[in-house]
Tab-separated table of C-alpha atoms in Angstrom:
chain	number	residue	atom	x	y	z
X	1	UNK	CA	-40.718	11.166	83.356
X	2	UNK	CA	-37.700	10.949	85.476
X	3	UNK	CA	-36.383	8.224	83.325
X	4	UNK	CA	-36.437	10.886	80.390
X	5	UNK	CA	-34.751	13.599	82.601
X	6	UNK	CA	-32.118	10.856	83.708
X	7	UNK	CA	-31.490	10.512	79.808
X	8	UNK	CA	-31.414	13.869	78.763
X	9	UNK	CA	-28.911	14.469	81.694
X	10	UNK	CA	-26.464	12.185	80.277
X	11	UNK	CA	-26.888	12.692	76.541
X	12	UNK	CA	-26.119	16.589	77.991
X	13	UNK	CA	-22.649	15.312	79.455
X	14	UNK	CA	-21.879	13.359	76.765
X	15	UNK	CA	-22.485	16.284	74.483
X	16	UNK	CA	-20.498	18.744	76.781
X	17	UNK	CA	-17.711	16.007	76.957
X	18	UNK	CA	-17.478	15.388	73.617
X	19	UNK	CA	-17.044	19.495	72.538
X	20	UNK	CA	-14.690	19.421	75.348
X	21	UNK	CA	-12.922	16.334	72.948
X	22	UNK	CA	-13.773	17.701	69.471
X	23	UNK	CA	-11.922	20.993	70.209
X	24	UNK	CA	-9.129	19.013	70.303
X	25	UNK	CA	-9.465	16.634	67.653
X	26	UNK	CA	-12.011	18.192	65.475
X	27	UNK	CA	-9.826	20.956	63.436
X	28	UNK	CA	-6.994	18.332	62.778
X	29	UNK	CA	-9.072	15.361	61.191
X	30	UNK	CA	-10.145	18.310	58.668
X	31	UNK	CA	-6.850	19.724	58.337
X	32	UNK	CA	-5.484	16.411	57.356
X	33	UNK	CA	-7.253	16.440	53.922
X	34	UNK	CA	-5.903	19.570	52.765
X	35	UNK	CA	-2.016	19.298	53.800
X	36	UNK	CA	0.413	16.539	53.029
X	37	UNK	CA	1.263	14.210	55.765
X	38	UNK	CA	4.750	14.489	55.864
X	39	UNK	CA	6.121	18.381	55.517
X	40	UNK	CA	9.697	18.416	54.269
X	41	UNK	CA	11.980	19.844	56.727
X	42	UNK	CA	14.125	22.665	55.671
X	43	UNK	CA	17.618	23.279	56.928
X	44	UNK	CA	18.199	25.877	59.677
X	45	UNK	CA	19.524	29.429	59.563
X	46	UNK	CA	20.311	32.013	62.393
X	47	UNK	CA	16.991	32.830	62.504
X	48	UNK	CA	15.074	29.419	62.838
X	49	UNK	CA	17.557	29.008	66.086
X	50	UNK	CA	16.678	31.684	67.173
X	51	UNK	CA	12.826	30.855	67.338
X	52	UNK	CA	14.133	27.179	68.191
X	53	UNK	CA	15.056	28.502	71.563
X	54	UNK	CA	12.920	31.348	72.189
X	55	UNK	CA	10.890	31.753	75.132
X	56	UNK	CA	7.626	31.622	73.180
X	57	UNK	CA	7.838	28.267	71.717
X	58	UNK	CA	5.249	26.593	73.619
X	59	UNK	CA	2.779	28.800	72.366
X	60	UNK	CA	4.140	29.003	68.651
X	61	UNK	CA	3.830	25.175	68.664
X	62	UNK	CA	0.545	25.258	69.942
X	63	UNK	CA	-0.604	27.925	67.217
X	64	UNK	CA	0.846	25.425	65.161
X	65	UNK	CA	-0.109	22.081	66.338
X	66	UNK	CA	-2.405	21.504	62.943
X	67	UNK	CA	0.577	22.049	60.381
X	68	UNK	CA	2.408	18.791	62.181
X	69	UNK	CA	2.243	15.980	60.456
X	70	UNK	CA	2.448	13.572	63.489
X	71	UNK	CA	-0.531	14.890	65.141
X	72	UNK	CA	-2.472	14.429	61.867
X	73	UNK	CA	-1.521	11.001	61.422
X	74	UNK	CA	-2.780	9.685	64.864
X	75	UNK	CA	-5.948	12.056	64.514
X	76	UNK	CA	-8.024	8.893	63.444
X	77	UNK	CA	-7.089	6.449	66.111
X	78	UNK	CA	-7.162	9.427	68.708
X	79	UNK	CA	-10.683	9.830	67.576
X	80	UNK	CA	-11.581	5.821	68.279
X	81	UNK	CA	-10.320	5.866	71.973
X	82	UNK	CA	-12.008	9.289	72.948
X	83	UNK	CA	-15.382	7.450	71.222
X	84	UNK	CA	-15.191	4.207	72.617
X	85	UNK	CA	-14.383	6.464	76.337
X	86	UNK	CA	-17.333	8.551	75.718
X	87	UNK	CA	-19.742	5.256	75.030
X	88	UNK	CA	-18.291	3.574	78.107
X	89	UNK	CA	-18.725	7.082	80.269
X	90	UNK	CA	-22.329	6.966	78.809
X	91	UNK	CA	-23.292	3.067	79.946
X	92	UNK	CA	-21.748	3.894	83.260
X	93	UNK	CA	-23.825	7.057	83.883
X	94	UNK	CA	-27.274	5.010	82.513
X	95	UNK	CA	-26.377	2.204	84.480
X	96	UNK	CA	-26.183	4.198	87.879
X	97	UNK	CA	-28.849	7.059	86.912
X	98	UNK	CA	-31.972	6.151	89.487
X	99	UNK	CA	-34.208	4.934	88.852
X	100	UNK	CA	-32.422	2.807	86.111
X	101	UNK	CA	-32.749	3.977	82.080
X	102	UNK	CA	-31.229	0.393	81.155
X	103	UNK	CA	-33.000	-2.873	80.864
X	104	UNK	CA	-31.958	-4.797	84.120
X	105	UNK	CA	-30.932	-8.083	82.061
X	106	UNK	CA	-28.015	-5.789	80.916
X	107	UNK	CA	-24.646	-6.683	82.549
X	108	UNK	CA	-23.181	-3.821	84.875
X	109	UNK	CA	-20.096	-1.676	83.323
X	110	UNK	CA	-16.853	-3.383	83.055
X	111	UNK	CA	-14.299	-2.479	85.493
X	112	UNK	CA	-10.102	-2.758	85.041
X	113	UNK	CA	-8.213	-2.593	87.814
X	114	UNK	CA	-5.332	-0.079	88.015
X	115	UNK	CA	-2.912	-2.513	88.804
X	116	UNK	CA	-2.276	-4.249	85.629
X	117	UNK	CA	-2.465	-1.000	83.643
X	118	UNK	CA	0.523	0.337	86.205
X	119	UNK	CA	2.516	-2.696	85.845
X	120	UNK	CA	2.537	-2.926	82.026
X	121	UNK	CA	3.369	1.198	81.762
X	122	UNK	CA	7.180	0.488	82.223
X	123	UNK	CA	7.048	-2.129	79.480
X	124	UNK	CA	5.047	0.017	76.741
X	125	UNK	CA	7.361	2.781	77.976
X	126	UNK	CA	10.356	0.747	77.186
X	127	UNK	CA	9.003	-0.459	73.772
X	128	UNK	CA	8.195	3.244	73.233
X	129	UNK	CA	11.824	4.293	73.931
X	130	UNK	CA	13.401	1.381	72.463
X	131	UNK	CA	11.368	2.193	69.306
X	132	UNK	CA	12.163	5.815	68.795
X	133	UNK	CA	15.743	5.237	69.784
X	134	UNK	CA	16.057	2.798	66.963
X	135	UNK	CA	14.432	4.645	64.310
X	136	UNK	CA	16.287	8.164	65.321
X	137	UNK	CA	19.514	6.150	64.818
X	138	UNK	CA	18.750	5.009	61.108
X	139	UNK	CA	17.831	8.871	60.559
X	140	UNK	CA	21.090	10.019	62.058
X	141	UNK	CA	22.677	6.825	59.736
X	142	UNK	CA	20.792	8.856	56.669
X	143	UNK	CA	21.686	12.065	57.371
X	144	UNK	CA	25.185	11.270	57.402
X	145	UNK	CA	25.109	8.978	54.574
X	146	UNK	CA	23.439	11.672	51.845
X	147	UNK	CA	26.123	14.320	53.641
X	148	UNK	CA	28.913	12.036	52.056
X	149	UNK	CA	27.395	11.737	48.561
X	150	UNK	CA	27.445	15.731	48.618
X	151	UNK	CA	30.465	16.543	50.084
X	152	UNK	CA	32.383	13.904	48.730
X	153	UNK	CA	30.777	14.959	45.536
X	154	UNK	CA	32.033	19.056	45.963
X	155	UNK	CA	35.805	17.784	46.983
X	156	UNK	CA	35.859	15.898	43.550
X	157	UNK	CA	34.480	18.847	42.218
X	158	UNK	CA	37.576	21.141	43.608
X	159	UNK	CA	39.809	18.211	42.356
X	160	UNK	CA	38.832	17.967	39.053
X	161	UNK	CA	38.627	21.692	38.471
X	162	UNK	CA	42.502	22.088	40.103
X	163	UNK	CA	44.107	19.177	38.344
X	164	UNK	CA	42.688	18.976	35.101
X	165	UNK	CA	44.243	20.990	31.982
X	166	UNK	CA	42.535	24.307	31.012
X	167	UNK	CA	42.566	23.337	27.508
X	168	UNK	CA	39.734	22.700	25.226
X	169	UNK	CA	39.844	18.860	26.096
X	170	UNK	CA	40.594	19.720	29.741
X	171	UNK	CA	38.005	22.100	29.812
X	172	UNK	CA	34.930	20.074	28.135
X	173	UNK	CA	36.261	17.159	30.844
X	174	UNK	CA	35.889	19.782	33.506
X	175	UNK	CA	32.086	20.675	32.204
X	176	UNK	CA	31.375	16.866	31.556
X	177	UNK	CA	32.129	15.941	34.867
X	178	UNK	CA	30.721	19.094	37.102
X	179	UNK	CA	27.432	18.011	35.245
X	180	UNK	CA	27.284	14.587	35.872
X	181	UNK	CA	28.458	15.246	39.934
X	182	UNK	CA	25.333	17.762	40.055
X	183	UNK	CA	23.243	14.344	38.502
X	184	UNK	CA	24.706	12.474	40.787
X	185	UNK	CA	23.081	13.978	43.804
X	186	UNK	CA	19.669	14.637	42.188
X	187	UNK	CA	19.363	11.225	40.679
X	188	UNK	CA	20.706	9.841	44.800
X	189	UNK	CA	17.522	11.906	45.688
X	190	UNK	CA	14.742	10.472	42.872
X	191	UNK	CA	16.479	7.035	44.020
X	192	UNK	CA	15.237	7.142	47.510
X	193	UNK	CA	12.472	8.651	46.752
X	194	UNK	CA	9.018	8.089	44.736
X	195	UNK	CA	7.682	11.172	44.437
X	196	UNK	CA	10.466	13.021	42.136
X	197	UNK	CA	10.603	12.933	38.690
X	198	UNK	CA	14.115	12.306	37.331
X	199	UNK	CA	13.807	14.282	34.033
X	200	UNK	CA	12.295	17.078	35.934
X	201	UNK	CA	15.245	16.962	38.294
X	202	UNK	CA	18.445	16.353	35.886
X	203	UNK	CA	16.947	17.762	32.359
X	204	UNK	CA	18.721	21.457	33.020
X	205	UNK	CA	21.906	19.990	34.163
X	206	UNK	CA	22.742	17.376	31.830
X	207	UNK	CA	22.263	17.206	27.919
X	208	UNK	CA	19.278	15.421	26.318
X	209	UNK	CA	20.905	12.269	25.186
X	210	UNK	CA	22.489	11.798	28.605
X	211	UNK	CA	19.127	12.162	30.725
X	212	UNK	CA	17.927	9.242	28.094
X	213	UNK	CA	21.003	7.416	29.058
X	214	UNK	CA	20.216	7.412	32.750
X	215	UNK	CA	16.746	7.261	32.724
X	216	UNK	CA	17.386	4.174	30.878
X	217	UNK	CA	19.667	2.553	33.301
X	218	UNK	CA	19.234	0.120	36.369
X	219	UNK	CA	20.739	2.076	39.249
X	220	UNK	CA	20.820	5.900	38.331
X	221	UNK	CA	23.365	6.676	40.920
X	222	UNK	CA	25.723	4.097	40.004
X	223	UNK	CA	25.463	5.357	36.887
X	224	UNK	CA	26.504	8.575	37.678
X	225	UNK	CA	29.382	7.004	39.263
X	226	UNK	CA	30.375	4.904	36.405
X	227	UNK	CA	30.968	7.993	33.748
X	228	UNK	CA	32.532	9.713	36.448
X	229	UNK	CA	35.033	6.849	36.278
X	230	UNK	CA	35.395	6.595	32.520
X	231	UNK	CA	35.988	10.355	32.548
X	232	UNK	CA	38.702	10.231	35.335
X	233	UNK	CA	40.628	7.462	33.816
X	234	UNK	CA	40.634	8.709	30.154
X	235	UNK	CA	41.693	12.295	31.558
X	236	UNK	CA	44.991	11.193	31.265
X	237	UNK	CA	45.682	12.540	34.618
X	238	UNK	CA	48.791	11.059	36.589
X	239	UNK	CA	47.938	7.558	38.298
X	240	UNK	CA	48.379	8.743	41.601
X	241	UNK	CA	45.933	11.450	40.789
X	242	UNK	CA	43.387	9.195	39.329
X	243	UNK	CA	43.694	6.889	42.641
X	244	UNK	CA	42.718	9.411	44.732
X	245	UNK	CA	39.826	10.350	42.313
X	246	UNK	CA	39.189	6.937	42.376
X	247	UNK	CA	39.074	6.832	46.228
X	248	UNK	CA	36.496	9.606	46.656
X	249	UNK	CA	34.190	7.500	43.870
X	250	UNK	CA	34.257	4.235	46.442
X	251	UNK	CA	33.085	6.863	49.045
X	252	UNK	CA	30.298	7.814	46.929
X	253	UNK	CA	29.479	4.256	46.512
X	254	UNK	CA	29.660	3.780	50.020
X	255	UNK	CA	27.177	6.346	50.940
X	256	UNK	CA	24.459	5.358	47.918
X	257	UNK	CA	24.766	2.047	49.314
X	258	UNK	CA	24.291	2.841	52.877
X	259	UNK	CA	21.021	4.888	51.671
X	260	UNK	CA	19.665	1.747	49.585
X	261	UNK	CA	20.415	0.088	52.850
X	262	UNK	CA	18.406	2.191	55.135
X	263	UNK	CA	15.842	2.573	52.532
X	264	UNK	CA	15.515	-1.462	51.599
X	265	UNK	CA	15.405	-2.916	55.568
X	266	UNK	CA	13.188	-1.362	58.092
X	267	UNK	CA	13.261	-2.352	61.949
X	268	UNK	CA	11.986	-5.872	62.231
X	269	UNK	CA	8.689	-5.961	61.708
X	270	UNK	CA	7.755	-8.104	64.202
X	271	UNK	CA	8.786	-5.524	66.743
X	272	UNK	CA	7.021	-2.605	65.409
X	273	UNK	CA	3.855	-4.759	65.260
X	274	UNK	CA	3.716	-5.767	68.469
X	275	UNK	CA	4.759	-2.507	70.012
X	276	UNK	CA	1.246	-1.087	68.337
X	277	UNK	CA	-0.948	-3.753	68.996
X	278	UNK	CA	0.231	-3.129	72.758
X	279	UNK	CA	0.165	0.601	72.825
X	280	UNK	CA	-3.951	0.122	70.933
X	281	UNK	CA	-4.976	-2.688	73.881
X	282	UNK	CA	-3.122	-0.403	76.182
X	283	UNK	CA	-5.664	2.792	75.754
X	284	UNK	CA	-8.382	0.646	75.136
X	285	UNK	CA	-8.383	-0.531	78.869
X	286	UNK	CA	-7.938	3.163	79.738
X	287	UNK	CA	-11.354	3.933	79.571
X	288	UNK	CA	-12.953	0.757	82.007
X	289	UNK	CA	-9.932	1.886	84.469
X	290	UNK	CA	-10.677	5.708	84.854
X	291	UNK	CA	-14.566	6.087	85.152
X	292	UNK	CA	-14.319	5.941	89.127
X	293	UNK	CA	-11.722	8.058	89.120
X	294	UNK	CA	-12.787	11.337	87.088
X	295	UNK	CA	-16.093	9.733	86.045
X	296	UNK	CA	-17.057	12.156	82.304
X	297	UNK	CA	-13.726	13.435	82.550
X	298	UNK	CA	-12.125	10.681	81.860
X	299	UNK	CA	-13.084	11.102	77.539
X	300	UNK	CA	-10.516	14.045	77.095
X	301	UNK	CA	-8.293	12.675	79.059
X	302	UNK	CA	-8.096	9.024	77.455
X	303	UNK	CA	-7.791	11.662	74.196
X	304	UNK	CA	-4.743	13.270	75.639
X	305	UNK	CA	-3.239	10.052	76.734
X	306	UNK	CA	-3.703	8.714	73.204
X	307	UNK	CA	-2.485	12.048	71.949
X	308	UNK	CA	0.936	11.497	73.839
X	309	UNK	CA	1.522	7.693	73.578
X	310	UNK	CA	0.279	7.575	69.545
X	311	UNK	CA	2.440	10.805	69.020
X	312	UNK	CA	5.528	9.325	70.446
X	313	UNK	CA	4.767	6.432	68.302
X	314	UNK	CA	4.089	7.750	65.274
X	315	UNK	CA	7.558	9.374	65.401
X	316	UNK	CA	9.025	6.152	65.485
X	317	UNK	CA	7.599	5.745	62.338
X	318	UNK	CA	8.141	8.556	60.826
X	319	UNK	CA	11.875	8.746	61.386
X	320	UNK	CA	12.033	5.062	60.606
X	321	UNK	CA	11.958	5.874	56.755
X	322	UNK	CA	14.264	9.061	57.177
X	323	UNK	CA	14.497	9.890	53.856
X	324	UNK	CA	10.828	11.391	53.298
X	325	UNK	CA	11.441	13.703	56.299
X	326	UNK	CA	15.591	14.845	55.486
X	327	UNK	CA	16.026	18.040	53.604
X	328	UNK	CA	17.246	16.252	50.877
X	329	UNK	CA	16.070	19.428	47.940
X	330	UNK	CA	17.985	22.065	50.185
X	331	UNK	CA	21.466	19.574	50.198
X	332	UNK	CA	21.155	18.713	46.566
X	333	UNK	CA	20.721	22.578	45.863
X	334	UNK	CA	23.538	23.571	47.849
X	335	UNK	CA	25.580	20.951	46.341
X	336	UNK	CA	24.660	21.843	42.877
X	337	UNK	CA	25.124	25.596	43.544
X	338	UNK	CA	28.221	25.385	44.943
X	339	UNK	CA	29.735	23.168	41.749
X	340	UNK	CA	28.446	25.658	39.079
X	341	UNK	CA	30.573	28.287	41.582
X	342	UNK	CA	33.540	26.666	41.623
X	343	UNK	CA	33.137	25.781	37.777
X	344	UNK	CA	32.250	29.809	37.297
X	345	UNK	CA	35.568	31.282	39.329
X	346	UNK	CA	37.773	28.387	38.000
X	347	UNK	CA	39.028	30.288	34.859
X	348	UNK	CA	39.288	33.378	37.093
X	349	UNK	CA	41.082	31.708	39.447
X	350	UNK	CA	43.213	29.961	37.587
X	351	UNK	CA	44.356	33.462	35.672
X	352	UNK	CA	45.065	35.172	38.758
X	353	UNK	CA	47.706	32.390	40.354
X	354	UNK	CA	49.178	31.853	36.619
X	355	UNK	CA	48.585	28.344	36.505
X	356	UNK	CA	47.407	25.988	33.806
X	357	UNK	CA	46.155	22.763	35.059
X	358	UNK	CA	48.282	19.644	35.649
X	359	UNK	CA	50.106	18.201	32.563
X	360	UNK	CA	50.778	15.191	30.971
X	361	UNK	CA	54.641	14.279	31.450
């Protein structure tokens, strides 16, 4: 009889422990099968800054802790640690219970001492910080990169509209090449990307045999760059016109390269390897090190050390391929948007200051 209340006592604190656990984890393992696992950030205004540094944050983020994509990522291995705690919290309470619920051939509970968990904290901390550091640097590499491909691609736009002729030819040349700038960006994005389609992306800016065209070649951006060229240097523009042109074009092949070379080489793999398989040994010694410390509270707290160490992690990771979490449908819209402006007011423009393009000598 008092071997079944002994039993009943701990299957109660396991249950109690592992609501105490669920609440936490529960709600974002379901959550993850509804909502991608990557959101795609958008690009600030006044008012998201203003919520960005608001008093209230904390709380907003907690309302909103099961829209993040990090924290739905690491829900699954968050989950295995707070299990593998609550089975070791329940062989050390059965193995202590008197009289004793176990068989006495069983071995008693595993013990870690603190010490080797303390001195190998500043090391995963290090790989931790090391890791993040690295992949926040190819993000910041990224973000810069794309910026070049659509500003450069706006300051040929001003060019092209200033300094070509408005005559028929200059005008069709102006047209020809404010479309294929506009491509230029969208096809950048589809390139470093595999979940745009490129017809679906180019087929309202550019004409039906020349999204066949590109579709049909190798390197869709380089593409774009090449009839850029052909049109600058049969615009019969002056040559020191066409250099500099041809000087904002090796920009733009600059900054598609850079991309393909973010995209193509991750941190060494070795590295991110071993940083996991430390962090996941790591947590699993948590649980055999804090049972005589906070005995069945040690379950949601092993969670919440998971929760911070995985999180920080899975960061890393996610900022490692940068090009999944940049903006880049709000920059290739604001690029496109502001071309078909400038192409809009150009005739306008050029009226009102009396001027007819640059001509031929």
């Amino acid at each position: 009889m008092k071997c079944t209340v002994g039993a009943l006592s701990a299957l109660r604190n396991l249950f109690l422990t592992a609501c105490a656990t669920l609440q936490i984890l529960s709600s974002l393992y379901l959550y993850k099968c509804s909502v991608p696992a990557c959101a795609v950030l958008q690009v600030f205004t006044f008012l998201d800054w203003r919520r960005h540094r608001s008093q209230s944050r904390y709380i907003h983020h907690i309302q909103t802790i099961r829209e993040s994509g990090v924290v739905r990522s690491i829900s699954r291995p968050v989950m295995i640690v707070a299990a593998l705690s609550a089975v070791v919290a329940m062989y050390n309470h059965l193995f202590v219970v008197k009289p004793p619920w176990l068989p006495a051939w069983l071995p008693s509970p595993l013990t870690v001492a603190m010490e080797p968990i303390q001195l190998t904290t500043i090391a995963l901390s290090l790989l931790l910080v090391f890791r993040t550091n690295a992949s926040y640097a190819r993000w910041e590499e990224a973000r810069k990169s794309f910026g070049a491909i659509t500003t450069t691609s706006r300051d040929i736009a001003r060019q092209v509209l200033s300094w070509l002729p408005n005559t028929n030819e200059g005008r069709e040349a102006k047209d020809t090449a404010c479309r294929w700038l506009i491509a230029l960006a969208k096809s950048s994005m589809v390139h470093l990307r595999d979940e745009h389609d490129l017809r679906q992306e180019v087929g309202s800016v550019l004409l039906e045999e020349e999204v066949a065209r590109l579709e049909s070649s190798g390197n869709r951006p380089m593409y774009c760059i090449q009839v850029l060229s052909h049109i600058f240097s049969s615009s019969g523009l002056p040559f020191n016109l066409v250099v500099c042109l041809d000087e904002n074009l090796t920009r733009l092949v600059n900054a598609v390269y850079a991309c393909e070379r973010i995209l193509g080489t991750p941190i060494p793999l070795s590295y991110t390897r071993h940083t996991a398989r430390f962090l996941m040994a790591w947590l699993f010694c948590i649980p055999f090190t804090l049972w005589p410390y906070s005995g069945w509270a040690m379950v949601p707290l092993a969670a919440l050390i998971s929760f911070v160490l995985l999180g920080i992690e899975e960061i890393g990771i996610f900022l490692e391929e940068p090009f999944s979490v940049l903006a880049l449908e709000h920059l290739c819209g604001s690029c496109a948007e502001c071309i078909q402006s400038m192409r809009r007011s150009d005739t306008e423009i050029s009226e009102r200051v009396g001027g007819k393009g640059l001509q031929v000598q």
